[in-house]
Each structure stands twice: as structure tokens, then as C-alpha cells.
Short mmCIF file of C-alpha atoms in Angstrom, two decimals:
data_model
loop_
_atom_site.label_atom_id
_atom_site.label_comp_id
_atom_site.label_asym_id
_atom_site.label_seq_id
_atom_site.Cartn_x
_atom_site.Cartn_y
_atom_site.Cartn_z
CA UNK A 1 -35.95 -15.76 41.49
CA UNK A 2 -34.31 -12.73 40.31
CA UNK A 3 -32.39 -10.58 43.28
CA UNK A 4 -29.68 -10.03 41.64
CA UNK A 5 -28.74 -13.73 42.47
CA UNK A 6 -26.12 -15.86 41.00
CA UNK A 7 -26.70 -19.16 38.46
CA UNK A 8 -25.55 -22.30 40.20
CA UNK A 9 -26.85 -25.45 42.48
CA UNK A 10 -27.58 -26.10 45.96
CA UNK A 11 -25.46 -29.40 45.85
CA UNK A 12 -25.91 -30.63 49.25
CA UNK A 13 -29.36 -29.68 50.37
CA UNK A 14 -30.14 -27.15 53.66
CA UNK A 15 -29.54 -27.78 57.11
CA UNK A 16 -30.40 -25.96 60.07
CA UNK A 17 -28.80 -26.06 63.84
CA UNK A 18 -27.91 -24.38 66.88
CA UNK A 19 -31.11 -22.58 67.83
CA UNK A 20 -31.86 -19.95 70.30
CA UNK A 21 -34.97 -18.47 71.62
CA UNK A 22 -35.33 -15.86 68.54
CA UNK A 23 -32.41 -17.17 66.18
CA UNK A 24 -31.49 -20.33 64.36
CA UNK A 25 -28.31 -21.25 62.25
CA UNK A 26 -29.00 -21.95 58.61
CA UNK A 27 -26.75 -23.91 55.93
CA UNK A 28 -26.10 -24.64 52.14
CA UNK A 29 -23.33 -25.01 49.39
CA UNK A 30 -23.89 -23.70 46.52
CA UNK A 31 -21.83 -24.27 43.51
CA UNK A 32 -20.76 -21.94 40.81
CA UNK A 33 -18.67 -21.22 38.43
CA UNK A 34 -17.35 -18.74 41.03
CA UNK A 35 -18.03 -16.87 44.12
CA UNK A 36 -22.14 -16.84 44.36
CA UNK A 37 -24.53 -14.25 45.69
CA UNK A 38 -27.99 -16.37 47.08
CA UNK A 39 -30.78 -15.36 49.30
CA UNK A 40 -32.70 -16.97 52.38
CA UNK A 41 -35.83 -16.64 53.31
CA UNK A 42 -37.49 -18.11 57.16
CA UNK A 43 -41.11 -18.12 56.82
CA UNK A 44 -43.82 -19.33 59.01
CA UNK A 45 -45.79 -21.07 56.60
CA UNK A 46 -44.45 -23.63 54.18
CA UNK A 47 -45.64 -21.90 50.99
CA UNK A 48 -43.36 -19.05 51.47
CA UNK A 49 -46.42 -15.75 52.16
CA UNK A 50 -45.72 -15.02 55.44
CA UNK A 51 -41.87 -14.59 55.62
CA UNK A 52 -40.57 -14.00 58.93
CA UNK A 53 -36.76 -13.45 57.56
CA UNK A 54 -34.92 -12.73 54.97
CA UNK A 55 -31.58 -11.75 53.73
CA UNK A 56 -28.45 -12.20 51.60
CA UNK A 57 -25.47 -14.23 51.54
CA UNK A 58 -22.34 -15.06 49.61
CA UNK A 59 -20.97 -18.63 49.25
CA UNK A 60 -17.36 -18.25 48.10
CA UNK A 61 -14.21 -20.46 47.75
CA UNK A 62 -13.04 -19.24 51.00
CA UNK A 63 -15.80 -21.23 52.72
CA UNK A 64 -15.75 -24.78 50.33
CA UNK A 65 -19.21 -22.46 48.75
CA UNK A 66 -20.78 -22.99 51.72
CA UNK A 67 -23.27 -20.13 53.09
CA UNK A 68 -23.91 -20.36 56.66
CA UNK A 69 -26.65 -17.67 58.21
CA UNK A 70 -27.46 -16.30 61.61
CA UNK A 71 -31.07 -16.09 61.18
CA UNK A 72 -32.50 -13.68 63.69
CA UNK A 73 -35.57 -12.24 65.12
CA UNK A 74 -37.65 -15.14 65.22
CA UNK A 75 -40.02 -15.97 68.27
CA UNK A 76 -39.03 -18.90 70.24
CA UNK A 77 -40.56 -22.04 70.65
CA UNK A 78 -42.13 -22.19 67.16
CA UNK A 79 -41.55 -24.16 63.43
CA UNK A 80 -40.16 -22.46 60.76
CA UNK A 81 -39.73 -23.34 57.04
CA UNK A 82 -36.57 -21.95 55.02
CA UNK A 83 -35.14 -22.25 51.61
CA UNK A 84 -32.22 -20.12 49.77
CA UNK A 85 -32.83 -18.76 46.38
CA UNK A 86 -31.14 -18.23 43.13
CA UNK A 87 -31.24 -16.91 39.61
CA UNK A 88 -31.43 -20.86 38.91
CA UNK A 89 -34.57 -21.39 41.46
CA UNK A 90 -34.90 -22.10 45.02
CA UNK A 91 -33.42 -24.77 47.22
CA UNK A 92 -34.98 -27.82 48.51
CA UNK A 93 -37.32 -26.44 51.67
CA UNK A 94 -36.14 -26.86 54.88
CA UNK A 95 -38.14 -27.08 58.50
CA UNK A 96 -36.21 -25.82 61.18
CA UNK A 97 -38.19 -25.08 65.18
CA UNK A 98 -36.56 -21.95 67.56
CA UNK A 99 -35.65 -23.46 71.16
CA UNK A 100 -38.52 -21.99 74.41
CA UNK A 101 -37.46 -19.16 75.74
CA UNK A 102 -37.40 -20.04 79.37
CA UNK A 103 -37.93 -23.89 80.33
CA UNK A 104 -39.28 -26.19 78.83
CA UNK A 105 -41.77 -28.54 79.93
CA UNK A 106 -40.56 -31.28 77.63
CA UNK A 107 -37.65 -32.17 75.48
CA UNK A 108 -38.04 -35.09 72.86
CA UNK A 109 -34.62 -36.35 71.03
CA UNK A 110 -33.93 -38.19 68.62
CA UNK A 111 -30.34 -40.14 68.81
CA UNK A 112 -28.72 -41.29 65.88
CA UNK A 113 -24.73 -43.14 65.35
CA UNK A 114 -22.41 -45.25 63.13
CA UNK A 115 -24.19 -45.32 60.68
CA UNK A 116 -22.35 -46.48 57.60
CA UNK A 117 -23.19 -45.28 54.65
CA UNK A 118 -21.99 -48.34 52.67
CA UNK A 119 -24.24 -50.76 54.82
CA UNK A 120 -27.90 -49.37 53.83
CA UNK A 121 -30.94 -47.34 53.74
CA UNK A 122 -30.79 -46.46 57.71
CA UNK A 123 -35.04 -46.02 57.77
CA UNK A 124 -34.71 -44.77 61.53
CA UNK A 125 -33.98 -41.28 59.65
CA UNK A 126 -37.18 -41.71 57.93
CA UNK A 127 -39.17 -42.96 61.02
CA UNK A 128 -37.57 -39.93 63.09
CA UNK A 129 -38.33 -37.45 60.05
CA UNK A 130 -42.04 -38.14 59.85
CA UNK A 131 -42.68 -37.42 63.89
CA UNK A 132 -43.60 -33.94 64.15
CA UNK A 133 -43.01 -34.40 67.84
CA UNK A 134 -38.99 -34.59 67.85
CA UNK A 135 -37.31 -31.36 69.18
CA UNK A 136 -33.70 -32.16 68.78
CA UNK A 137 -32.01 -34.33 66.50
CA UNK A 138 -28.67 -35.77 67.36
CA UNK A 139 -25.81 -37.53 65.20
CA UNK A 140 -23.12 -38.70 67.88
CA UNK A 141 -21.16 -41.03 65.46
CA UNK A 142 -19.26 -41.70 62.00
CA UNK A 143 -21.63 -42.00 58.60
CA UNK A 144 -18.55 -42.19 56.07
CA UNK A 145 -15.61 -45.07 57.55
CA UNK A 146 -12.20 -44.12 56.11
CA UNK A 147 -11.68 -47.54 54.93
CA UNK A 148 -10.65 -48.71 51.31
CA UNK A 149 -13.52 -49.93 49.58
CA UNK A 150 -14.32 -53.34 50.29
CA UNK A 151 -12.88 -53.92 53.95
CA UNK A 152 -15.84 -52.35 55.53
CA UNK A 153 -18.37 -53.58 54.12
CA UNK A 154 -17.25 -56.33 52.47
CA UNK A 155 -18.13 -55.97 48.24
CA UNK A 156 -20.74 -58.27 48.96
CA UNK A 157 -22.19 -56.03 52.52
CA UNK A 158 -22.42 -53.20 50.09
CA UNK A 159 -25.91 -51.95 49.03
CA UNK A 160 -25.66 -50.60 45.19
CA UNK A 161 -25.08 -47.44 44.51
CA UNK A 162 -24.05 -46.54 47.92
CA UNK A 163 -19.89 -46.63 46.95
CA UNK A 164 -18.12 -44.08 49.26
CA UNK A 165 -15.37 -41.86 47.52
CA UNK A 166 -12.89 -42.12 46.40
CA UNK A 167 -12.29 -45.59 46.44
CA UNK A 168 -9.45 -46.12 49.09
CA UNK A 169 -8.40 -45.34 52.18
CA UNK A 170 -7.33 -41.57 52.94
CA UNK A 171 -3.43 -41.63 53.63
CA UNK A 172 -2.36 -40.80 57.16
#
């Protein structure tokens, strides 16, 4: 990837919020053995050859190594694909859409809450993730319970592998 970019690893995937008519909010961590210097790319296809944005960021210990972008410039009302780079490869791709400038003839949500992460597999996110049809997606409750570990769920409610850390309840 080259740029001048730092070695590390997008731990926690992309996200994208917050759109406008021409600009969109864009999101990553990236770990390092330090402060890291990535790149970001908005392009209008999903194999990255016609790139609508670009730029530069820095994800330091200030900000948990979190980068967080004001991507702008876009046209509105349109999907997007996005990924940040590094000397150690690109992220995982993300698809991202710029809100109508003006109104909108339709708006189609998709709600999501309490989910608890403990409890399952939660295949609504799947369902809502394979419409191509959903405009907005909206997460109005908890996903991690500050609970010690086998309260809520009970050891037996818990699917494997999904253990919540640490282990016990956060003092207050």
C-alpha cells in the first residue's frame, strides 16, 4: 500500500455515519506500536478505480487509535464504497450512501435494540445487511450488559465463544 503509511491492524473494522448531501463521516482504529499514519479512500465502485475521495489521517493515543474522517465532496443521494490503507494492506471494505439533497421521496430504516451480545447470533443484522433497499440504520439500545458473567445470561443462556470482557461487573 505504500504512502508512506504505518505497519499495524484495523482491529475493529470501518464504520460510516452522519451523512450529508456531499459528505459522510468515516471510522476505524488502528493499532500500532505507536501513533499511526493510514489513508482512506471513497470510491464509487467497489473495486477501488474510480475514487471519488481520498486523504490522510493519523490514529494516535490521544483518540483510543481511532481515525475518524470528514469525507467531503461527494454527490448526494448515491452509494459509496470506502476502505483505509496501510503499509500492512487495506481494511475490510466498507459501503456507506450520501443523504438527497432536498427531500426525499422515501426513507427506509432499519431499527435495531438490546441486543445482548452474550445471548446469540442476532441474524436480523444479517437480514437487514443483505437489503440494498435500507437507507438508515439505527441502534437505539445496549449490545454489551455490564453484568458479571453469568447473571445475564445465565452460564447455560450463553452461546460459546460469545464471553463479554472482562469477566465481572464494572465497579460503580
Amino acid at each position: 500500500m505504500g504512502g508512506g503509511f504505518s505497519n499495524g491492524a484495523f482491529t475493529h473494522g470501518v464504520a460510516s455515519g452522519d451523512p450529508t448531501h456531499d459528505s459522510v463521516i468515516l471510522w476505524t482504529r488502528f493499532a500500532n506500536a505507536g501513533d499511526g499514519r493510514i489513508g482512506w479512500e471513497i470510491s464509487r465502485d467497489e473495486t477501488f478505480s474510480d475514487i471519488a475521495a481520498s486523504g490522510q489521517a493519523n490514529a494516535s493515543a490521544a483518540n483510543d487509535y481511532c481515525a475518524k474522517i470528514d469525507a467531503r465532496g461527494l454527490a448526494p443521494g448515491r452509494p459509496y464504497f470506502y476502505r483505509f490503507l496501510s503499509a500492512s494492506g487495506p481494511s475490510v471494505t466498507g459501503q456507506t450512501r450520501t443523504a438527497p439533497a432536498g427531500a426525499a421521496a422515501t426513507l427506509r430504516a432499519a431499527l435495531f435494540s438490546c441486543s445482548n451480545f452474550a445471548f446469540g447470533y442476532f441474524h436480523a443484522y444479517a437480514h437487514a445487511a443483505a437489503q440494498d433497499d435500507i437507507d438508515l440504520a439505527l441502534h437505539c439500545g445496549d449490545y454489551i450488559y455490564e453484568m458479571a458473567l453469568g447473571r445475564y445470561p445465565s452460564e447455560a443462556e450463553t452461546v460459546p465463544g460469545r464471553l463479554i470482557e472482562p469477566v465481572r461487573e464494572p465497579p460503580r
